[in-house]
JSON list of C-alpha atoms in Angstrom, two decimals:
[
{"chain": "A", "resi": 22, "resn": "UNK", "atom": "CA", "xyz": [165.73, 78.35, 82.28]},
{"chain": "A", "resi": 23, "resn": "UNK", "atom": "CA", "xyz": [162.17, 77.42, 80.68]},
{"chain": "A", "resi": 24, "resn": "UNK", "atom": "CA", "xyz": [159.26, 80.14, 81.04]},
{"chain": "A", "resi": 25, "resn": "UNK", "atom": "CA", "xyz": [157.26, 79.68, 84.18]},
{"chain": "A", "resi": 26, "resn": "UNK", "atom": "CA", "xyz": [153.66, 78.61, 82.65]},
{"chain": "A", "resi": 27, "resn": "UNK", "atom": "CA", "xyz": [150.65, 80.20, 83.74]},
{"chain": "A", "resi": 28, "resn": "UNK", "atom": "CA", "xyz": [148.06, 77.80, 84.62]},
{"chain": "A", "resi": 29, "resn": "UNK", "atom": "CA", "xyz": [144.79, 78.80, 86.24]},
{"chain": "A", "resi": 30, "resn": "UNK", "atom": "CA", "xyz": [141.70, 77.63, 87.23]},
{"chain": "A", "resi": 31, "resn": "UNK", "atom": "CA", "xyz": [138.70, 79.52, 87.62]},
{"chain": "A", "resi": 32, "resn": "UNK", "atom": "CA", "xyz": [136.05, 76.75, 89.64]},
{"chain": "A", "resi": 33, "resn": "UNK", "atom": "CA", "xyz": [133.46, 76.51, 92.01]},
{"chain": "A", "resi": 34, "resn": "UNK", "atom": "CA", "xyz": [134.45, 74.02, 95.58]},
{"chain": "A", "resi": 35, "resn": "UNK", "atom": "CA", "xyz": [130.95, 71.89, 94.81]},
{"chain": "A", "resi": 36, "resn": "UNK", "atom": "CA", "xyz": [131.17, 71.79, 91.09]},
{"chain": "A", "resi": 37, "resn": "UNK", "atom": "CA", "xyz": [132.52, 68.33, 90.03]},
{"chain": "A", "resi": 38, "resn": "UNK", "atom": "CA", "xyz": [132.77, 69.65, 86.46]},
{"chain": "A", "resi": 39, "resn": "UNK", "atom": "CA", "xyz": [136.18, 72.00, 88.21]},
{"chain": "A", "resi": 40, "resn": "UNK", "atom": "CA", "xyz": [136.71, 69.54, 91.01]},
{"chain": "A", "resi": 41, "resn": "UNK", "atom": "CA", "xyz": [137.73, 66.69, 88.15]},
{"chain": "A", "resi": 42, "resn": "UNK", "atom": "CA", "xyz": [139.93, 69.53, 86.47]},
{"chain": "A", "resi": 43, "resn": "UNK", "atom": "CA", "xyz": [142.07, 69.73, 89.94]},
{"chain": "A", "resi": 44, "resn": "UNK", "atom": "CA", "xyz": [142.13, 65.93, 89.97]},
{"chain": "A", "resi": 45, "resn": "UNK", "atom": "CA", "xyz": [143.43, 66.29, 86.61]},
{"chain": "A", "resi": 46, "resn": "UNK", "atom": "CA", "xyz": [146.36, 68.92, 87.22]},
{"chain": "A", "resi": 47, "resn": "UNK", "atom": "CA", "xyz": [147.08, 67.45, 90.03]},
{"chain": "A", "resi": 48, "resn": "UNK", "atom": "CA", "xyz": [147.64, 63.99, 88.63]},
{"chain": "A", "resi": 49, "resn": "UNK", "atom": "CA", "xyz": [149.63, 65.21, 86.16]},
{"chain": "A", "resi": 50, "resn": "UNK", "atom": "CA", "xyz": [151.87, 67.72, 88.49]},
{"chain": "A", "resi": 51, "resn": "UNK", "atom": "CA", "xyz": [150.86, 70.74, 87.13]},
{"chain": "A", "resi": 52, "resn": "UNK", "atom": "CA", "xyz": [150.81, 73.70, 89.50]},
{"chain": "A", "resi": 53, "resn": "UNK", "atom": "CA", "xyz": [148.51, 75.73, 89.10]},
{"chain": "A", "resi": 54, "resn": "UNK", "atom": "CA", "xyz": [146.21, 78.43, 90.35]},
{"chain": "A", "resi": 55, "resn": "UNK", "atom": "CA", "xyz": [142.85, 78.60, 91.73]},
{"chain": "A", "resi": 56, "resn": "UNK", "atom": "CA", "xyz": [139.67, 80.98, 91.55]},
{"chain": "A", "resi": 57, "resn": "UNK", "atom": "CA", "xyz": [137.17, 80.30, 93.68]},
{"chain": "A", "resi": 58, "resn": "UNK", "atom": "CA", "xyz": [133.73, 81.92, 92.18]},
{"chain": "A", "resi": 59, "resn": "UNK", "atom": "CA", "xyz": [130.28, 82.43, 94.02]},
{"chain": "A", "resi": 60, "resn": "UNK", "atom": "CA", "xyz": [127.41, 80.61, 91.95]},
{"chain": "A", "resi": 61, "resn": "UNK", "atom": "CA", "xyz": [125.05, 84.03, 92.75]},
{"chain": "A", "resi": 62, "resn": "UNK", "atom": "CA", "xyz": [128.03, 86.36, 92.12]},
{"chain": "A", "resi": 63, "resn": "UNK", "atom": "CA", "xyz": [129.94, 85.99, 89.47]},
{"chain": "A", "resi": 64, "resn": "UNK", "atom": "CA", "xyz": [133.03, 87.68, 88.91]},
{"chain": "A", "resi": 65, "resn": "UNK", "atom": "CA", "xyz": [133.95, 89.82, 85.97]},
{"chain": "A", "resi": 66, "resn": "UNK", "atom": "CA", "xyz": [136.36, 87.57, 85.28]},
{"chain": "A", "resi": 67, "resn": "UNK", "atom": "CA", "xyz": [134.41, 84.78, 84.86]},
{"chain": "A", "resi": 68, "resn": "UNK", "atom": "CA", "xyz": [131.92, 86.92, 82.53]},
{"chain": "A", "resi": 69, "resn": "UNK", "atom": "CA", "xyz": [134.83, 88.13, 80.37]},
{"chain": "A", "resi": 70, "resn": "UNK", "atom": "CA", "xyz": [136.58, 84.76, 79.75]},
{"chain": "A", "resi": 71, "resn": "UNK", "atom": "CA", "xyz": [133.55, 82.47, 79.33]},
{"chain": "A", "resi": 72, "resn": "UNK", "atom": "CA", "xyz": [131.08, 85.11, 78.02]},
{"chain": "A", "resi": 73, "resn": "UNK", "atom": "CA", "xyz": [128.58, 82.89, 76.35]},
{"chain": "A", "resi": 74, "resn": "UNK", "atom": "CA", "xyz": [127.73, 79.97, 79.39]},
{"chain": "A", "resi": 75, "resn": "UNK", "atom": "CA", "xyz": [128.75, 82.13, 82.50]},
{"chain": "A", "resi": 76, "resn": "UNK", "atom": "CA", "xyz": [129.87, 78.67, 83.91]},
{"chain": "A", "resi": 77, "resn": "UNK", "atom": "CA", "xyz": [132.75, 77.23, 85.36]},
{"chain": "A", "resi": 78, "resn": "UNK", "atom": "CA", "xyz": [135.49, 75.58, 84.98]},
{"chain": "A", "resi": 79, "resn": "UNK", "atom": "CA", "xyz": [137.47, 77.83, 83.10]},
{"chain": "A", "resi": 80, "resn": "UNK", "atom": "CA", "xyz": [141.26, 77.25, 82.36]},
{"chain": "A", "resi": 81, "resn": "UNK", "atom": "CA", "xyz": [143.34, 79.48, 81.42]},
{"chain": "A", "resi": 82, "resn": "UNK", "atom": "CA", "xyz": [147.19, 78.46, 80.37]},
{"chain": "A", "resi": 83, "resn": "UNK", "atom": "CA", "xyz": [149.41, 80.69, 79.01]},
{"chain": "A", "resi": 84, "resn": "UNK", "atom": "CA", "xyz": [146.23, 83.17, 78.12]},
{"chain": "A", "resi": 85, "resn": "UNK", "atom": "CA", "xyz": [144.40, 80.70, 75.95]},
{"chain": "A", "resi": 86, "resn": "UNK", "atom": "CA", "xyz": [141.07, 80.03, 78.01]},
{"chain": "A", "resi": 87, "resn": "UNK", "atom": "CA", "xyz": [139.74, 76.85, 77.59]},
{"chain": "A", "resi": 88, "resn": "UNK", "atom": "CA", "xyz": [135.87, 76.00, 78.45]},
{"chain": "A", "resi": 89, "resn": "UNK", "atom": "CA", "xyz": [133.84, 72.78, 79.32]},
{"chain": "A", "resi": 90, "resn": "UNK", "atom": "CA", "xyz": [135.12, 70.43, 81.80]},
{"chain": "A", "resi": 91, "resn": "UNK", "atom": "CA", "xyz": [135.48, 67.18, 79.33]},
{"chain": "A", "resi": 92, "resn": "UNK", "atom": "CA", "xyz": [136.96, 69.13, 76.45]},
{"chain": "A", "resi": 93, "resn": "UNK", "atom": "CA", "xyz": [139.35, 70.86, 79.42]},
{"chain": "A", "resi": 94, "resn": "UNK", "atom": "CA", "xyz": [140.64, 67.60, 80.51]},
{"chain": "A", "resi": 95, "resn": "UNK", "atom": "CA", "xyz": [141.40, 66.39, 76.72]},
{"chain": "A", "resi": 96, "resn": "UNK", "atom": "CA", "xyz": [143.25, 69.70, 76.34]},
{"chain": "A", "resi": 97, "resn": "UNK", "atom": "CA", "xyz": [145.48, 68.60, 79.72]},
{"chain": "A", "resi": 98, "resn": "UNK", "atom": "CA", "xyz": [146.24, 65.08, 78.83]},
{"chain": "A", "resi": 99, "resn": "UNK", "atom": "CA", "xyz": [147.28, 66.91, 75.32]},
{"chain": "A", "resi": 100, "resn": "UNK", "atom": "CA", "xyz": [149.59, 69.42, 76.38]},
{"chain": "A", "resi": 101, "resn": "UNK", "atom": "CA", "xyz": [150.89, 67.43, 79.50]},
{"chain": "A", "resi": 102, "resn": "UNK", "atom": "CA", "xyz": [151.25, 63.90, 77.99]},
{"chain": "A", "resi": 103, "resn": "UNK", "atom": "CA", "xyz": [152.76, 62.16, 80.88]},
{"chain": "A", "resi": 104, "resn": "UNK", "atom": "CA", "xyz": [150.61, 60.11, 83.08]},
{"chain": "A", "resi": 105, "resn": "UNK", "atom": "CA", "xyz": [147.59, 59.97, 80.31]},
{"chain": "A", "resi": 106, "resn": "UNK", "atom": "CA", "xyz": [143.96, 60.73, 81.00]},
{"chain": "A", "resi": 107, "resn": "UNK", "atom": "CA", "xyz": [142.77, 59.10, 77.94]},
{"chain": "A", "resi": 108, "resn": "UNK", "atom": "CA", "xyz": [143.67, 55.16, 76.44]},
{"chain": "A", "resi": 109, "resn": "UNK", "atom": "CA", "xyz": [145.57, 54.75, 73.96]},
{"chain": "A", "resi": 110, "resn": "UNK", "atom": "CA", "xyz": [143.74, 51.96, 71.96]},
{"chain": "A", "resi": 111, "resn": "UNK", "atom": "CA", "xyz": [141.39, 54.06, 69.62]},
{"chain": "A", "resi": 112, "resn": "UNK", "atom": "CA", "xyz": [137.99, 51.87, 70.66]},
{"chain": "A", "resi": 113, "resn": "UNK", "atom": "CA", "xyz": [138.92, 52.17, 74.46]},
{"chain": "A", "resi": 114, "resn": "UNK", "atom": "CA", "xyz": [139.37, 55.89, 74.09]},
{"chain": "A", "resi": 115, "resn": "UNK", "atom": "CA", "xyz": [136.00, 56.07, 71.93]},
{"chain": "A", "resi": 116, "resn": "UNK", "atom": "CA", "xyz": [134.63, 53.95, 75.31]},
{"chain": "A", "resi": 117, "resn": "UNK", "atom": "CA", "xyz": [135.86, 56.22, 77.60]},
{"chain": "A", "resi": 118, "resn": "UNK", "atom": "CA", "xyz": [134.45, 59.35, 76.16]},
{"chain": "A", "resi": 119, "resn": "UNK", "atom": "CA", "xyz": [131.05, 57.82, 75.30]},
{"chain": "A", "resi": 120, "resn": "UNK", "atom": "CA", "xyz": [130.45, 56.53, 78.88]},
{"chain": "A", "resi": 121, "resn": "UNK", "atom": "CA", "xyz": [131.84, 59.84, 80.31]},
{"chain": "A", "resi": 122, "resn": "UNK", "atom": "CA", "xyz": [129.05, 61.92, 78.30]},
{"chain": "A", "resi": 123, "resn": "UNK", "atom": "CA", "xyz": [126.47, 59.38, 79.38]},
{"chain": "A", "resi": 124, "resn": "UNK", "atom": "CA", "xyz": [127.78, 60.34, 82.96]},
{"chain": "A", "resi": 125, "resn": "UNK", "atom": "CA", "xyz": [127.09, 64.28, 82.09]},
{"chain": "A", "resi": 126, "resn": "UNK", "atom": "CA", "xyz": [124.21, 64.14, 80.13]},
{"chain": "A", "resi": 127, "resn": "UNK", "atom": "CA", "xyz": [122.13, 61.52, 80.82]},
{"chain": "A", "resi": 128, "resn": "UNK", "atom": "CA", "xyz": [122.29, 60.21, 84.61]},
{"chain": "A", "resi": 129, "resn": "UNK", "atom": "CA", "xyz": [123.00, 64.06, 85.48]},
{"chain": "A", "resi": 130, "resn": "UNK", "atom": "CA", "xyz": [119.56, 64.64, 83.79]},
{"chain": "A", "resi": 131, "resn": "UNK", "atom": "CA", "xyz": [117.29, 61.51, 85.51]},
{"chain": "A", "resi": 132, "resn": "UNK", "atom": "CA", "xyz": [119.50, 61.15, 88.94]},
{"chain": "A", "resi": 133, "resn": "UNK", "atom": "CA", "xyz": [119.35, 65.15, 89.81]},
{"chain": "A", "resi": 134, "resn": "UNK", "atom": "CA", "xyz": [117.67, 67.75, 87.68]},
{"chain": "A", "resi": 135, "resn": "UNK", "atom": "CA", "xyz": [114.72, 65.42, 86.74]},
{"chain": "A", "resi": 136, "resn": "UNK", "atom": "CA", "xyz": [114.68, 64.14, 90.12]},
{"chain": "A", "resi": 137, "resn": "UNK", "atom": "CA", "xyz": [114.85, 67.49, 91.80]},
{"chain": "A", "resi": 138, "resn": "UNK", "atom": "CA", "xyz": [111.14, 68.55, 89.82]},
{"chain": "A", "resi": 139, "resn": "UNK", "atom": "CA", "xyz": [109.74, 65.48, 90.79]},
{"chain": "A", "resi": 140, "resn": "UNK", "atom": "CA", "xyz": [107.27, 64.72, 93.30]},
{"chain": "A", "resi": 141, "resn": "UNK", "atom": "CA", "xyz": [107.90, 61.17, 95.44]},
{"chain": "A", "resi": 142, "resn": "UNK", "atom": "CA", "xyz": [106.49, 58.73, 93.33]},
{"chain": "A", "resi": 143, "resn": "UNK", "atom": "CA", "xyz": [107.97, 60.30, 90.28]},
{"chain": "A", "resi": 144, "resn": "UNK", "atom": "CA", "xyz": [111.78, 60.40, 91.91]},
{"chain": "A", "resi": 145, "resn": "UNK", "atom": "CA", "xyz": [111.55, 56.72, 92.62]},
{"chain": "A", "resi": 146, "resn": "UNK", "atom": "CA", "xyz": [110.62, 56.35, 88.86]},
{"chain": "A", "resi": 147, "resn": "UNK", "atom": "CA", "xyz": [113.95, 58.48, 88.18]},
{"chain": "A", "resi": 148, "resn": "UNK", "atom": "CA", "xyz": [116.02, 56.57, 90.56]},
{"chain": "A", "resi": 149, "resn": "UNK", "atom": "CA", "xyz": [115.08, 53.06, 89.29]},
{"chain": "A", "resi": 150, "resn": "UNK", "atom": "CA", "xyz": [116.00, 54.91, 85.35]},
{"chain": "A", "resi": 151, "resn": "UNK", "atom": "CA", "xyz": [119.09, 56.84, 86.87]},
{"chain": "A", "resi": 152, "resn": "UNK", "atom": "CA", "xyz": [120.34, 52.46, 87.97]},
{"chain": "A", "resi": 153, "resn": "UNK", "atom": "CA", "xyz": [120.10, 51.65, 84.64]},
{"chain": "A", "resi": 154, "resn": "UNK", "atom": "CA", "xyz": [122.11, 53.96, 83.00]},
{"chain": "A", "resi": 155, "resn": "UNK", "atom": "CA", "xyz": [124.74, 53.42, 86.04]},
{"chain": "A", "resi": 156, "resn": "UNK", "atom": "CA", "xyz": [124.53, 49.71, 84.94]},
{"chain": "A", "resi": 157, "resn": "UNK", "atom": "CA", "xyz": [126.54, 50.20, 82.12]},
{"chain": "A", "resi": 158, "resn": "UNK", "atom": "CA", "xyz": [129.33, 51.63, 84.05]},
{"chain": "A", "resi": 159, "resn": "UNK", "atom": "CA", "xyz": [129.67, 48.60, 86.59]},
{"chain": "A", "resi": 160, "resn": "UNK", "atom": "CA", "xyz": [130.04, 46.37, 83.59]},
{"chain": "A", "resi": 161, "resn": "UNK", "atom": "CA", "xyz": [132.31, 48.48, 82.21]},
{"chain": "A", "resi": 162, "resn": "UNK", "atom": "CA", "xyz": [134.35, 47.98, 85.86]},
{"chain": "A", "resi": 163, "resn": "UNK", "atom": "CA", "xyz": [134.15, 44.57, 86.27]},
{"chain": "A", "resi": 164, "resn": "UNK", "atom": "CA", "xyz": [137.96, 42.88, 86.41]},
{"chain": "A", "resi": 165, "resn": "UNK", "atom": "CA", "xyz": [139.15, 46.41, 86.79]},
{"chain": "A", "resi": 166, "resn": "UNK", "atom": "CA", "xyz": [140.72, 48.70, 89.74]},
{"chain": "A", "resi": 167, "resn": "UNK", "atom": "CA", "xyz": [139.58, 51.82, 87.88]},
{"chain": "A", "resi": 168, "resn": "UNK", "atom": "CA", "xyz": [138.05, 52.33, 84.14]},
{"chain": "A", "resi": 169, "resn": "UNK", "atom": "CA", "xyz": [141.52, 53.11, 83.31]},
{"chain": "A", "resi": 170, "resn": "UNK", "atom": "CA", "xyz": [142.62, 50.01, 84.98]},
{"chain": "A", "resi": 171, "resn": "UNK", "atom": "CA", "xyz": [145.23, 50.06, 87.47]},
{"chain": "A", "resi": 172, "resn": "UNK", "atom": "CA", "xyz": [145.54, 53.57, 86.92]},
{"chain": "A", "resi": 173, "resn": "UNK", "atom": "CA", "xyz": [143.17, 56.24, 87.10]},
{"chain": "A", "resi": 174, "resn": "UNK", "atom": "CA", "xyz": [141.99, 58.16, 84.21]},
{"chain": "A", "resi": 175, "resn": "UNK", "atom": "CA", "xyz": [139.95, 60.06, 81.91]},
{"chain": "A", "resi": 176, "resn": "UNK", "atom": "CA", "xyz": [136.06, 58.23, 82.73]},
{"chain": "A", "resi": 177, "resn": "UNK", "atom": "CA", "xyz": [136.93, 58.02, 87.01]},
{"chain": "A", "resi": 178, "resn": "UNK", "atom": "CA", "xyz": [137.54, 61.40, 87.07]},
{"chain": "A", "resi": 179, "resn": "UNK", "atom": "CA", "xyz": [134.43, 62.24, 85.22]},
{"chain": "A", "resi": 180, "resn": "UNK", "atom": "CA", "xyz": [132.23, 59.63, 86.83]},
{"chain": "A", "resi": 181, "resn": "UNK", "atom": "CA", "xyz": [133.88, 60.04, 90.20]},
{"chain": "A", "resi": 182, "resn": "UNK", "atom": "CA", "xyz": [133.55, 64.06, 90.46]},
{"chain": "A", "resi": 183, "resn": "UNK", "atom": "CA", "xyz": [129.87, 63.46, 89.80]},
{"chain": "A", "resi": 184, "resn": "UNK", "atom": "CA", "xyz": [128.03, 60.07, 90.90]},
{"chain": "A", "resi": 185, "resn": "UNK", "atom": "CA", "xyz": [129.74, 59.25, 94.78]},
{"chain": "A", "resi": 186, "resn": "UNK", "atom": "CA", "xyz": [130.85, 62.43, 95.22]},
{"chain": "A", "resi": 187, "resn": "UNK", "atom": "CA", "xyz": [128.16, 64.67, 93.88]},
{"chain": "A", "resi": 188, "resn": "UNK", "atom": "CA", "xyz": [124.94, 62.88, 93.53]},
{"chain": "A", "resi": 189, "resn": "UNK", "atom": "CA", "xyz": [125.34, 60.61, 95.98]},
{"chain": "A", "resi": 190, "resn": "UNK", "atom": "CA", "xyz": [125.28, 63.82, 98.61]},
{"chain": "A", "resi": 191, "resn": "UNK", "atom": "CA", "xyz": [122.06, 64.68, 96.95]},
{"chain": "A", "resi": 192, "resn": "UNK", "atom": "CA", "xyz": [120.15, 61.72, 97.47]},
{"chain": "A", "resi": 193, "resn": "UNK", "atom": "CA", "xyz": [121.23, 61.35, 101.20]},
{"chain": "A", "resi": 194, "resn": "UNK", "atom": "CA", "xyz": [119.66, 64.66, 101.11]},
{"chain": "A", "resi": 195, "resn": "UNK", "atom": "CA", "xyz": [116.36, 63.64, 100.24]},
{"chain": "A", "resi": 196, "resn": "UNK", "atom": "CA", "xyz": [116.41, 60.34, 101.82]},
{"chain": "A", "resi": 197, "resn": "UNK", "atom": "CA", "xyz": [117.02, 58.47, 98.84]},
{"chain": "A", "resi": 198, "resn": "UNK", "atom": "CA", "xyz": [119.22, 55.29, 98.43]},
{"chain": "A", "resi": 199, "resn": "UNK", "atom": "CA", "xyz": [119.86, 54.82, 94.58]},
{"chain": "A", "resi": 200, "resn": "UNK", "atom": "CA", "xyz": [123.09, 52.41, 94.57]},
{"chain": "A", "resi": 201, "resn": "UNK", "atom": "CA", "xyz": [123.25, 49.48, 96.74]},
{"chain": "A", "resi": 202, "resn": "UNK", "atom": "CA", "xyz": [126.19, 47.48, 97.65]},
{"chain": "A", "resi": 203, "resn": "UNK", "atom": "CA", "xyz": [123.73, 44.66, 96.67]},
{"chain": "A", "resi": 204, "resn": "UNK", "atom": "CA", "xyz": [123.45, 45.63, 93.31]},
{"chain": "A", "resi": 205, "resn": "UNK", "atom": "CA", "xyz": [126.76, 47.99, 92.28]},
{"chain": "A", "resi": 206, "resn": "UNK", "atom": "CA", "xyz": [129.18, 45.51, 94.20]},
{"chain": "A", "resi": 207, "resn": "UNK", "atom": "CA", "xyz": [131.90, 46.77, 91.48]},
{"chain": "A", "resi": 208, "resn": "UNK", "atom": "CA", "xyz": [130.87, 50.78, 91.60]},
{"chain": "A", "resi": 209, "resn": "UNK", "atom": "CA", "xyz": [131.35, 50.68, 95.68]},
{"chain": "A", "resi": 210, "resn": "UNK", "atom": "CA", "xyz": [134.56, 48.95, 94.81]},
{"chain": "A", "resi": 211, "resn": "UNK", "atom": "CA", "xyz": [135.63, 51.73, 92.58]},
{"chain": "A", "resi": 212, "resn": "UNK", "atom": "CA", "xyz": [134.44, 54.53, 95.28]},
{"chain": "A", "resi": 213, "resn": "UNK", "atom": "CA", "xyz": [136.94, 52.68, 97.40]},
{"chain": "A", "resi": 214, "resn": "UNK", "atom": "CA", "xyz": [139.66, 52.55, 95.47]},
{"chain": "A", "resi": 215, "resn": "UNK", "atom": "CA", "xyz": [139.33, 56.15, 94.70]},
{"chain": "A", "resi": 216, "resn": "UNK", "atom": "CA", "xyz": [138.88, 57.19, 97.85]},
{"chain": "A", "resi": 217, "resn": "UNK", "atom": "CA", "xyz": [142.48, 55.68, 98.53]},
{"chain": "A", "resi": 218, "resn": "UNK", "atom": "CA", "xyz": [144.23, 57.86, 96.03]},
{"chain": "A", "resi": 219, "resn": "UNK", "atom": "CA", "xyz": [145.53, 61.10, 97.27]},
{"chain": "A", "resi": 220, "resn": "UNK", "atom": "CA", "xyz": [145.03, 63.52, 94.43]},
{"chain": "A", "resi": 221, "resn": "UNK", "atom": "CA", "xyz": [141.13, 62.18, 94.12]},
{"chain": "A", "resi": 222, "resn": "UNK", "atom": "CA", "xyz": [140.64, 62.51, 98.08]},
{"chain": "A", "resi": 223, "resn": "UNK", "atom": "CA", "xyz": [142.10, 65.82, 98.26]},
{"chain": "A", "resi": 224, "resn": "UNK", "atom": "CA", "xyz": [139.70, 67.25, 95.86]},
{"chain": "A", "resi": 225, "resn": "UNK", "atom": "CA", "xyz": [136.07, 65.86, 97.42]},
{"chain": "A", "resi": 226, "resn": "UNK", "atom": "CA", "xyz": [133.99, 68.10, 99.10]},
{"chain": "A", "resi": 227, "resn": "UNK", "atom": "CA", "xyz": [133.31, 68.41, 102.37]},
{"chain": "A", "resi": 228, "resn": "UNK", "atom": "CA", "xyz": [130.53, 65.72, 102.85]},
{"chain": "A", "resi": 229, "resn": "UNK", "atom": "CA", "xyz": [127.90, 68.02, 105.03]},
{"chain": "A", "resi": 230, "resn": "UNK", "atom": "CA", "xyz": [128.45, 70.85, 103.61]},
{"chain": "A", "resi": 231, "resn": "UNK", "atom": "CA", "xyz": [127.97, 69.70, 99.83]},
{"chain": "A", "resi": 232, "resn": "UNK", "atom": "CA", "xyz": [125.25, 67.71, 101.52]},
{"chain": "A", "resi": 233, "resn": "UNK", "atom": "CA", "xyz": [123.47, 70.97, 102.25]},
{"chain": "A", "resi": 234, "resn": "UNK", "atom": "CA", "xyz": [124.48, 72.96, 98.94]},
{"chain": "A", "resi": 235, "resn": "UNK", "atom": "CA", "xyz": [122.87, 69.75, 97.01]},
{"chain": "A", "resi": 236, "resn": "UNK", "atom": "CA", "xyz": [119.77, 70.71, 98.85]},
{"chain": "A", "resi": 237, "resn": "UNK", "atom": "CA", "xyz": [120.17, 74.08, 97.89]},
{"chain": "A", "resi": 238, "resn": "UNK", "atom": "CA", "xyz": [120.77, 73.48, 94.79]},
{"chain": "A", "resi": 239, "resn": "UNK", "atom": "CA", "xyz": [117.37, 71.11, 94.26]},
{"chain": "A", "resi": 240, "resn": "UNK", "atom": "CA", "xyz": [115.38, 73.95, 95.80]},
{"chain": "A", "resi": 241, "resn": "UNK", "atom": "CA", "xyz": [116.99, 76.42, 92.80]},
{"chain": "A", "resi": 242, "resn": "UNK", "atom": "CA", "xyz": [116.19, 73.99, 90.25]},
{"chain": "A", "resi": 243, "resn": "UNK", "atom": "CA", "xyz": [112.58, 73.23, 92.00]},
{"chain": "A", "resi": 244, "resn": "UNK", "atom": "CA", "xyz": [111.93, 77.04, 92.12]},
{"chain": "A", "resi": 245, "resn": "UNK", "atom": "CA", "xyz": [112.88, 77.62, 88.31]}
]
């Protein structure tokens, strides 16, 4: 009888960057098991196995730990190679990741930290920026039922954990309406679609409650 694996997650129930990881093991049937950490408290776990960022997600698989949420789910499609994250064409792949650090980096930066320091005229500024850069993913979806495309994969779970399900709650917060069905008719396809698969949906966030931690979490970053 094979070695029962150890698999486990150490996450945070608003952070998309460990909410994509469940989506992840879960798409690939991986059990595994999960830590829930405090952002104000962290554990001593957390500070032992990712001493230099304090952050979440951690994995931790057969007592390897593995850190940062896009290089954690390369490491899963990897060692679990059924059901892949990633494409296998070399420039789709290369696609994939760019877009997907776009999505971290970039409309992260302009459509929530940015925005949260800004002052009203300054966030509409911000949102009309944080469009652009979300332009280039609804061309990328055009013709397509996912970016992976009939299956999901390595750039929905990225996008997905963070723009409808993440940023999306913080601009309802503040009143704000950045993507219209006008404009994004292929995104709010894709929301839909993803919405409709059961791994995805079982790992979104309560709506009104990561409604109010966005707000919390713009009044940290407003306060820094």
């Amino acid at each position: 009888m094979a070695e029962k694996e150890e698999v486990k997650l150490l996450g945070i129930w608003a952070s998309p960057f460990s909410r994509r990881i469940e989506m992840a093991l879960k798409l690939k049937g991986v059990p595994y098991e999960y830590v829930e950490e405090i952002l104000e408290k962290k554990s001593p776990l957390l500070l032992a196995l990712n001493p230099i960022h304090k952050k979440v997600p951690v994995l931790v698989h057969n007592g390897k730990t593995i850190l940062e949420s896009q290089v954690i789910l390369e490491y899963i499609d990897e060692t679990w190679k059924h059901n892949p994250l990633l494409p296998q064409d070399p420039y789709e792949r290369s696609k994939a990741r760019f877009l997907a650090k776009l999505v971290d980096e970039q409309i992260i930066t302009a459509g929530f930290v940015s925005m949260a320091r800004a002052d009203e005229k300054g966030r509409e500024v911000l949102a009309e920026q944080t469009r652009e850069l979300i332009m280039n993913l609804e061309k990328e979806l055009v013709g397509k039922d996912f970016f992976g495309g009939k299956t999901v994969g390595f750039l929905d779970l990225v996008a997905g954990s963070v723009i409808p399900f993440c940023l999306e709650r913080g601009w309802e917060g503040i009143g704000l309406e950045v993507i219209s069905e006008e404009k994004f008719p292929e995104y709010k396809r894709w929301v839909k679609n993803l919405q409709k698969v059961d791994f995805v949906k079982d790992c979104i966030p309560p709506k009104e409650k990561h409604v109010e931690h966005m707000n919390h979490m713009g009044q940290i970053i407003r306060s820094a």
